[in-house]
Amino acid sequence: MVALELGTVVLLLAWVQAATITSNTMQPVRGIGASGAWWVNDLALFPAEVRQQVSDMLLNQTSDDGIGLTDYRYNLGGGGVGVKEWDRVHETPYLSDREYDWEADEAGTFFLREAARHGVPYITLFVNSAPPAFTTNGKSCGGNLKIDRILAFAQYIADVISYWKSEGVQITHVSPLNEPDNAFWACWQEGMAVYPIAQRGKVMLAVAKALEDAGLNTKVIGDESSMIWEVYGEAPLWLDREVGAVLDGIATHQYAFVNGRIRRNMVDLTKRLSGGTPGWATEVCCYKPSRESYANDPLSGISYGPYYDPTMVSGLRMAKFIFEALGEAGEEHWDWWLALSPQLGSCEPAEDPYCAEEIQHDGWDDGLIYYDPYYQDTKFYGLHLTKRYWVLRHFTKAAPAGAVVREVLMASKGPETKWRVIAFDYPERGTLYSIVAMNAQDTWSSLHLQGDDKFVFTTPKKVYCTHAEENWAEVDAVSLAADSSVDLHAPGLSIVTLFF
Ligand SMILES: *[C@@H]1O[C@H](CO)[C@@H](O)[C@H](O)[C@H]1NC(C)=O
């Protein structure tokens, strides 16, 4: 507010500044997760205590230095037939129809069991490719799902989930198709297309029916289309109210890197087609600044491609995806792609312990934690945590499963437009629990936080900040001004979480 004297009249002008935390609540948040594809094969060859340490870092819900994922995405393997990279092969329990080897995939199922042991609230089983007995080319990559085998495929999935239930592992969600728009014909990973497109809806219905017949309450999500353009073109061909009724979420990847408003249009479309099923953002990674001059600005343009950036810039780019999905597009769930990765490019951490802290133009931003790609020769088992790891902790802690997004009105001018703010209620609607605010400019900046006319701030109980120098560092609790507003002052390229 600024007081402006006009003759004898004093006018109070409210500038569209500050972030206003309103009393309006939005959609719930289910989980925030990452997947166990690929790296689990490498970790199976690591010393047992390192594997256990990784489990605690990812899945422990209460530890001080873990990220406590609230969703763990277990990759049910397709057997890897034809896949060129050994560590992207996931064993399958499938032997023949209704006959299984439950000892298969010790590498992946170790972390699945750990997710259950740690009480991770959401466990999603996802499928990159069915085993070769279900694909047109008899491989685990490059083919299409055999249409006359959809029922048998659905039975296979239900049998696997029943088995895990009998082992005490409750798989809450299953995603039977992953990027069915792409067969992954180059076979660098497992993958399977599903055409004609309408058959994707038949797969969802068949899996839901098989789960119900088996007495399971696991819910189905789909179809994990790679990009928004595919959703516009293809969702009308497979998604209708009948399919929507059996889906708990319409899962879509964020690889087109569109902004939150455009993504909201996509979510509105799939809600219309499905009769109201909420959107889930279930995968993103692997971005690089689209120009070299954008390298230090997390709000600038990005494109898909190799780039390893362990710094706050990439951490805040990831946070921006979360703001867009949960804060702008109204989605109920958010997942990163790989929890761990060896894609350090030219960096050989056994030779140079510092290179993992620097940008590598030939690595990939596909993981949260990194390890030596040459560990089999070097026997170097050190782990390197990127800033994405710490930034993700801000969200898993601020938005526990069941939190509700609260509407925030952002500043429309000045340096405050370079902040992003999201607020969550928990444990119930109407009780503000947390605010996550990121300062995306590389200088110190202040953000004025105020309530709307129906919401009055209380003093935050705890405040944590992650920036270049510190990870989840507790900072002095911010005090309330006389008018019950809060001024946040934070270093450049930082993320701050306030708990109330
Ligand atoms: C999680 O971490 C806490 C604190 O380090 C520890 O007390 C607890 O036993 C761990 N939980 C599990 C399931 O390992």
XYZ file of C-alpha atoms and ligand atoms in Angstrom:
514
model
C 0.000 0.000 0.000
C 1.207 3.466 -0.710
C -0.294 6.625 0.644
C -0.627 9.292 -2.010
C -1.668 12.825 -1.130
C -3.966 14.513 -3.588
C -4.813 17.924 -2.199
C -6.586 17.215 1.043
C -7.691 13.703 0.067
C -5.493 10.770 1.047
C -5.956 7.790 -1.251
C -4.689 4.322 -0.426
C -3.661 2.588 -3.617
C -3.280 -1.174 -3.533
C -0.631 -2.108 -6.074
C -0.793 -5.531 -7.562
C 2.259 -6.483 -5.633
C 3.105 -9.157 -3.090
C 1.818 -12.709 -3.010
C -1.653 -12.990 -1.564
C -2.464 -16.231 0.220
C -6.200 -16.523 -0.266
C -8.711 -18.522 1.727
C -9.700 -20.521 -1.398
C -8.654 -24.144 -1.444
C -8.071 -26.090 -4.643
C -7.294 -29.726 -5.480
C -5.689 -32.277 -3.140
C -2.115 -33.494 -3.636
C -1.704 -37.281 -3.683
C 2.006 -37.892 -3.914
C 5.368 -36.594 -5.038
C 7.654 -39.253 -6.402
C 10.387 -40.591 -8.630
C 10.976 -43.896 -10.358
C 13.072 -46.977 -9.824
C 13.797 -47.675 -13.474
C 17.316 -48.675 -14.558
C 19.606 -47.549 -11.672
C 18.333 -50.343 -9.416
C 20.358 -52.763 -11.581
C 23.562 -50.878 -10.838
C 22.752 -50.503 -7.145
C 22.355 -54.298 -6.909
C 26.122 -54.464 -7.590
C 26.984 -51.842 -4.954
C 27.951 -52.731 -1.365
C 24.798 -53.634 0.582
C 25.208 -50.710 2.976
C 25.238 -48.186 0.120
C 22.061 -49.731 -1.317
C 20.464 -49.500 2.108
C 21.613 -45.909 2.476
C 19.980 -45.013 -0.860
C 16.741 -46.626 0.298
C 16.749 -44.468 3.428
C 17.630 -41.316 1.492
C 14.741 -41.802 -0.920
C 12.055 -43.523 1.093
C 12.420 -42.917 4.834
C 9.465 -40.685 5.724
C 10.968 -39.113 8.862
C 14.744 -38.838 8.483
C 16.397 -35.423 8.605
C 18.439 -35.717 5.445
C 16.316 -37.946 3.210
C 13.729 -36.719 0.740
C 10.894 -38.986 1.913
C 9.268 -39.538 -1.475
C 5.523 -39.941 -1.045
C 5.270 -42.023 -4.227
C 7.713 -44.675 -5.390
C 7.323 -45.822 -8.986
C 8.368 -49.447 -9.359
C 9.153 -50.501 -12.939
C 7.653 -53.937 -13.613
C 10.103 -55.305 -16.180
C 9.413 -56.724 -19.616
C 12.436 -59.027 -19.585
C 14.626 -56.727 -21.648
C 14.625 -58.888 -24.795
C 16.362 -56.844 -27.532
C 17.333 -53.986 -25.204
C 20.887 -52.820 -25.910
C 21.870 -51.402 -22.493
C 22.226 -54.124 -19.875
C 21.287 -51.906 -16.963
C 18.024 -50.888 -18.658
C 16.877 -54.516 -18.765
C 14.322 -55.322 -16.086
C 13.628 -58.989 -15.415
C 9.987 -60.042 -15.502
C 8.347 -62.658 -13.269
C 6.326 -63.830 -16.319
C 7.167 -67.388 -17.535
C 3.954 -68.235 -19.397
C 0.330 -67.273 -18.861
C -0.392 -67.501 -15.112
C 2.988 -69.058 -14.378
C 5.576 -66.920 -12.595
C 9.030 -66.831 -11.123
C 8.679 -64.580 -8.104
C 12.440 -64.606 -7.530
C 12.945 -62.526 -10.686
C 14.108 -58.901 -10.553
C 15.744 -58.904 -7.135
C 17.348 -55.573 -8.138
C 14.026 -53.798 -8.569
C 11.953 -55.610 -5.970
C 14.479 -54.768 -3.235
C 13.391 -51.121 -3.449
C 9.726 -52.076 -3.877
C 9.876 -53.955 -0.575
C 11.755 -51.055 0.981
C 9.034 -48.612 -0.134
C 6.473 -50.741 1.704
C 8.695 -51.106 4.775
C 9.133 -47.333 4.981
C 5.393 -46.799 4.655
C 5.598 -44.735 1.458
C 1.936 -43.717 1.027
C 1.750 -44.248 -2.742
C 3.407 -47.124 -4.558
C 2.870 -47.098 -8.306
C 3.726 -50.063 -10.517
C 4.431 -48.953 -14.084
C 5.150 -50.888 -17.246
C 7.483 -49.704 -20.023
C 6.953 -52.910 -22.002
C 5.005 -56.110 -21.567
C 7.048 -59.320 -21.771
C 7.718 -60.566 -25.351
C 4.789 -63.020 -25.200
C 2.503 -59.979 -25.429
C 4.287 -57.924 -28.109
C 4.045 -58.052 -31.901
C 7.806 -58.371 -32.454
C 8.551 -60.816 -29.632
C 10.811 -58.239 -27.912
C 10.627 -55.855 -24.960
C 11.226 -52.824 -27.180
C 10.246 -51.631 -30.625
C 6.945 -53.514 -30.878
C 3.256 -53.012 -30.280
C 1.069 -54.613 -27.643
C -0.717 -57.585 -29.276
C -4.357 -56.554 -29.325
C -5.649 -60.116 -28.941
C -3.496 -60.469 -25.801
C -4.908 -57.483 -23.863
C -6.953 -59.640 -21.486
C -3.986 -61.918 -20.760
C -1.775 -58.841 -20.225
C -4.313 -57.448 -17.736
C -4.388 -60.787 -15.911
C -0.571 -60.794 -15.705
C -0.618 -57.345 -14.089
C -3.330 -58.330 -11.602
C -1.433 -61.523 -10.697
C 1.753 -59.544 -10.019
C -0.099 -57.055 -7.800
C -1.866 -59.916 -5.938
C 1.484 -61.545 -5.282
C 2.917 -58.332 -3.830
C -0.163 -57.883 -1.688
C 0.438 -61.368 -0.271
C 3.997 -60.207 0.536
C 2.698 -57.172 2.430
C 3.390 -54.681 -0.357
C 0.287 -52.629 -1.161
C 0.593 -51.303 -4.685
C -1.800 -48.357 -4.639
C -1.648 -47.526 -8.355
C -0.813 -49.237 -11.606
C 0.110 -47.595 -14.869
C -0.065 -50.411 -17.448
C 1.313 -48.340 -20.346
C 4.181 -45.880 -20.413
C 4.468 -43.558 -23.407
C 2.397 -45.864 -25.660
C 2.884 -43.246 -28.382
C 6.505 -44.438 -28.697
C 7.687 -48.012 -29.419
C 11.314 -47.152 -28.585
C 12.385 -48.895 -31.794
C 16.048 -47.969 -31.245
C 15.899 -50.327 -28.222
C 18.081 -48.301 -25.833
C 15.379 -49.069 -23.267
C 12.234 -51.157 -22.826
C 9.188 -49.673 -24.540
C 6.011 -50.686 -26.321
C 3.538 -48.774 -28.474
C -0.209 -49.310 -28.351
C -1.988 -48.756 -31.665
C -4.749 -48.427 -32.746
C -4.978 -45.665 -30.138
C -8.508 -46.670 -29.041
C -7.024 -49.910 -27.679
C -5.320 -47.942 -24.868
C -8.754 -47.392 -23.343
C -9.432 -51.132 -23.693
C -6.215 -51.867 -21.773
C -7.302 -49.546 -18.911
C -10.736 -51.195 -18.738
C -9.275 -54.716 -18.862
C -6.725 -53.976 -16.109
C -9.388 -52.370 -13.884
C -11.622 -55.430 -14.373
C -8.809 -57.903 -13.638
C -7.910 -55.999 -10.438
C -11.531 -55.960 -9.329
C -11.955 -59.675 -10.066
C -8.854 -60.349 -7.956
C -10.330 -58.370 -5.074
C -7.615 -55.692 -5.236
C -8.247 -52.012 -4.586
C -5.250 -50.888 -6.639
C -6.299 -47.995 -8.917
C -5.385 -47.526 -12.581
C -3.763 -44.407 -14.086
C -2.843 -43.705 -17.711
C -1.767 -43.310 -20.393
C 1.520 -41.474 -19.659
C 1.638 -39.764 -23.044
C 5.026 -38.142 -23.605
C 3.834 -34.690 -24.591
C 0.838 -32.412 -24.462
C 0.488 -32.495 -28.291
C -0.135 -36.250 -28.118
C -2.793 -35.712 -25.506
C -4.628 -33.254 -27.754
C -4.413 -35.565 -30.754
C -4.828 -38.952 -29.104
C -6.774 -38.685 -25.823
C -10.095 -38.123 -27.669
C -9.499 -41.502 -29.346
C -9.010 -43.584 -26.193
C -10.462 -41.597 -23.285
C -14.197 -41.361 -22.697
C -16.469 -41.443 -19.651
C -16.464 -45.244 -19.476
C -12.649 -45.338 -19.365
C -12.500 -42.200 -17.192
C -14.684 -43.892 -14.588
C -12.073 -46.609 -13.958
C -9.100 -44.212 -13.845
C -7.883 -42.481 -10.676
C -5.707 -40.077 -12.651
C -4.986 -39.067 -16.228
C -1.209 -39.349 -16.215
C 0.741 -37.180 -18.628
C 4.432 -36.400 -18.958
C 5.774 -32.847 -19.049
C 8.228 -33.229 -21.937
C 6.737 -30.500 -24.150
C 7.895 -28.063 -21.412
C 4.813 -25.871 -21.876
C 3.799 -23.374 -19.210
C 1.228 -23.995 -16.491
C -1.599 -22.180 -18.243
C -1.265 -24.291 -21.392
C -0.997 -27.399 -19.261
C -4.187 -26.412 -17.479
C -5.989 -26.400 -20.868
C -4.803 -29.965 -21.411
C -5.992 -31.030 -17.962
C -9.355 -29.378 -18.643
C -9.625 -31.366 -21.893
C -8.901 -34.736 -20.247
C -11.318 -33.857 -17.428
C -14.041 -33.143 -19.983
C -13.370 -36.360 -21.901
C -13.173 -38.514 -18.766
C -16.068 -36.986 -16.843
C -13.872 -35.303 -14.231
C -10.849 -37.571 -13.621
C -8.007 -35.379 -12.274
C -4.694 -34.845 -14.045
C -1.395 -36.244 -12.778
C 2.050 -35.087 -13.984
C 4.021 -38.326 -13.826
C 7.351 -37.741 -15.542
C 9.846 -35.096 -16.535
C 13.629 -34.758 -16.746
C 16.389 -34.031 -19.227
C 16.144 -30.342 -20.017
C 18.861 -27.898 -20.942
C 18.822 -24.135 -21.425
C 17.708 -23.534 -24.996
C 20.413 -20.853 -25.325
C 23.771 -20.673 -23.562
C 22.823 -17.203 -22.267
C 19.901 -18.771 -20.360
C 22.210 -20.949 -18.263
C 21.731 -18.940 -15.044
C 18.024 -18.140 -15.305
C 15.696 -20.892 -14.100
C 12.664 -19.145 -15.621
C 14.132 -19.017 -19.156
C 13.495 -21.339 -22.097
C 14.580 -24.959 -22.055
C 14.670 -27.778 -24.568
C 15.172 -31.548 -24.385
C 18.752 -32.768 -24.559
C 21.955 -33.698 -22.729
C 23.069 -31.366 -19.916
C 24.116 -32.253 -16.377
C 23.512 -29.369 -13.997
C 23.743 -30.144 -10.273
C 23.246 -26.480 -9.265
C 20.316 -24.458 -7.967
C 19.464 -23.384 -11.521
C 18.391 -26.900 -12.461
C 16.879 -27.395 -8.995
C 14.657 -24.365 -9.510
C 13.792 -25.411 -13.057
C 12.472 -28.619 -11.494
C 10.598 -26.591 -8.845
C 9.028 -24.577 -11.662
C 7.624 -27.791 -13.168
C 6.075 -28.574 -9.785
C 4.591 -25.080 -9.469
C 3.147 -25.395 -12.958
C 1.589 -28.823 -12.389
C 0.249 -28.411 -8.847
C -0.112 -24.642 -8.623
C -1.299 -23.698 -12.107
C -2.582 -26.770 -13.970
C -4.523 -28.157 -10.994
C -2.882 -31.600 -11.158
C -3.015 -33.868 -8.115
C 0.323 -35.638 -8.340
C 3.869 -34.941 -9.451
C 6.751 -37.292 -10.323
C 10.324 -36.806 -11.446
C 11.784 -39.479 -13.765
C 14.822 -41.301 -12.240
C 15.723 -41.156 -8.575
C 19.356 -42.061 -9.400
C 21.472 -41.802 -12.522
C 25.055 -42.448 -13.703
C 24.751 -39.874 -16.549
C 27.658 -37.645 -15.533
C 29.002 -37.194 -19.078
C 32.770 -36.669 -19.099
C 32.923 -36.457 -15.319
C 34.768 -39.423 -13.796
C 34.187 -38.976 -10.070
C 36.769 -41.592 -9.062
C 39.433 -39.443 -10.790
C 38.081 -36.006 -9.969
C 35.798 -35.758 -6.938
C 34.718 -32.206 -7.849
C 33.495 -32.673 -11.418
C 30.092 -33.896 -10.209
C 29.553 -30.437 -8.724
C 29.975 -28.776 -12.105
C 27.874 -28.537 -15.246
C 28.727 -31.273 -17.764
C 27.399 -30.585 -21.243
C 27.442 -34.273 -22.185
C 25.670 -35.586 -19.060
C 21.926 -35.669 -18.398
C 19.620 -34.049 -15.848
C 17.660 -37.264 -15.426
C 18.404 -38.114 -11.766
C 18.389 -36.628 -8.286
C 21.401 -38.558 -6.951
C 24.372 -39.558 -9.175
C 26.938 -42.346 -9.065
C 30.101 -43.275 -10.925
C 29.195 -44.850 -14.302
C 32.489 -46.794 -14.155
C 31.975 -48.203 -10.658
C 32.553 -51.778 -11.868
C 36.174 -50.901 -12.673
C 36.873 -48.145 -10.167
C 34.991 -49.682 -7.197
C 34.071 -46.106 -6.369
C 30.614 -46.118 -4.773
C 30.301 -42.488 -3.678
C 26.964 -40.747 -4.176
C 26.593 -37.188 -5.397
C 23.487 -35.249 -4.432
C 22.292 -32.568 -6.835
C 20.369 -29.508 -5.676
C 17.304 -31.175 -7.251
C 17.478 -33.688 -4.395
C 17.222 -30.945 -1.756
C 14.689 -28.889 -3.668
C 12.419 -31.929 -3.913
C 12.542 -32.308 -0.121
C 10.910 -28.872 0.137
C 7.870 -30.246 -1.698
C 7.612 -33.708 -0.119
C 7.708 -32.060 3.314
C 5.459 -29.100 2.454
C 2.811 -31.265 0.781
C 2.373 -34.595 2.579
C -0.035 -37.035 0.893
C -3.502 -35.561 1.359
C -2.430 -31.903 1.471
C -4.632 -29.422 -0.400
C -3.371 -26.641 -2.661
C -4.480 -23.173 -1.587
C -4.962 -20.463 -4.180
C -2.161 -17.872 -4.260
C -2.372 -14.618 -6.233
C 1.037 -13.560 -7.466
C 2.518 -10.120 -7.946
C 2.146 -8.754 -11.453
C 5.010 -6.276 -11.494
C 8.487 -5.711 -10.144
C 11.086 -8.184 -8.826
C 8.355 -10.169 -7.058
C 7.227 -11.534 -10.439
C 10.437 -13.588 -10.373
C 9.214 -15.460 -7.332
C 6.998 -18.538 -7.490
C 4.792 -19.336 -4.508
C 2.573 -22.298 -3.663
C 0.702 -22.920 -0.411
C -0.716 -26.103 1.095
C -3.342 -26.881 3.707
C -2.883 -29.919 5.938
C -4.152 -32.015 7.677
C -7.430 -30.494 6.560
C -8.799 -27.842 4.272
C -8.804 -24.440 5.968
C -5.641 -25.092 7.994
C -2.626 -23.506 6.294
C 0.330 -25.860 6.733
C 3.103 -24.583 4.488
C 4.210 -22.094 1.874
C 6.971 -22.881 -0.623
C 8.490 -19.786 -2.216
C 11.310 -19.701 -4.713
C 13.407 -16.685 -5.580
C 14.335 -17.341 -9.216
C 16.565 -14.292 -9.675
C 20.256 -14.464 -8.883
C 20.197 -11.575 -6.394
C 18.770 -11.199 -2.887
C 15.112 -10.311 -3.110
C 12.160 -9.622 -0.844
C 8.682 -11.030 -1.146
C 5.751 -9.581 0.713
C 3.256 -12.286 1.743
C -0.190 -11.217 2.834
C -3.557 -12.815 3.483
C -6.725 -11.930 1.624
C -9.588 -10.328 3.550
C -10.691 -13.726 4.893
C -7.319 -15.191 5.811
C -5.069 -13.939 8.601
C -1.465 -15.126 8.885
C -0.018 -16.576 12.026
C 3.726 -16.613 12.750
C 5.531 -19.413 10.878
C 6.809 -22.088 13.273
C 9.792 -23.198 11.188
C 11.455 -21.897 8.047
C 13.957 -23.786 5.856
C 16.031 -22.542 2.947
C 18.066 -24.244 0.229
C 20.456 -22.208 -1.923
C 23.931 -22.536 -3.428
C 25.638 -22.677 -0.019
C 23.127 -24.585 2.098
C 20.696 -27.477 1.980
C 17.432 -27.380 3.944
C 19.030 -25.022 6.467
C 16.774 -23.857 9.260
C 16.631 -20.062 9.291
C 15.264 -17.774 11.967
C 11.505 -17.921 11.880
C 10.162 -14.957 9.995
C 8.145 -12.564 12.154
C 4.742 -11.099 11.439
C 4.328 -7.409 10.745
C 1.701 -5.431 12.658
C -0.743 -5.918 9.772
C -0.203 -9.723 9.896
C 1.836 -9.862 6.719
C 5.240 -11.486 6.305
C 8.284 -10.146 4.515
C 10.536 -12.837 3.193
C 14.094 -11.872 2.320
C 16.013 -14.613 0.532
C 19.303 -15.070 -1.319
C 19.446 -15.337 -5.099
C 18.424 -18.709 -6.568
C 16.897 -20.063 -3.386
C 13.826 -21.935 -2.228
C 12.231 -21.278 1.141
C 9.577 -23.330 2.924
C 7.585 -21.904 5.813
C 5.626 -24.194 8.149
C 2.709 -22.876 10.184
C 13.816 -43.620 9.353
O 14.781 -42.745 9.918
C 14.607 -42.540 11.311
C 15.564 -41.450 11.726
O 16.843 -41.664 11.225
C 14.816 -43.862 12.041
O 14.638 -43.686 13.418
C 13.801 -44.870 11.502
O 14.047 -46.140 12.079
C 13.881 -44.999 9.986
N 12.758 -45.790 9.508
C 12.905 -46.962 8.890
C 11.640 -47.640 8.486
O 13.981 -47.451 8.617
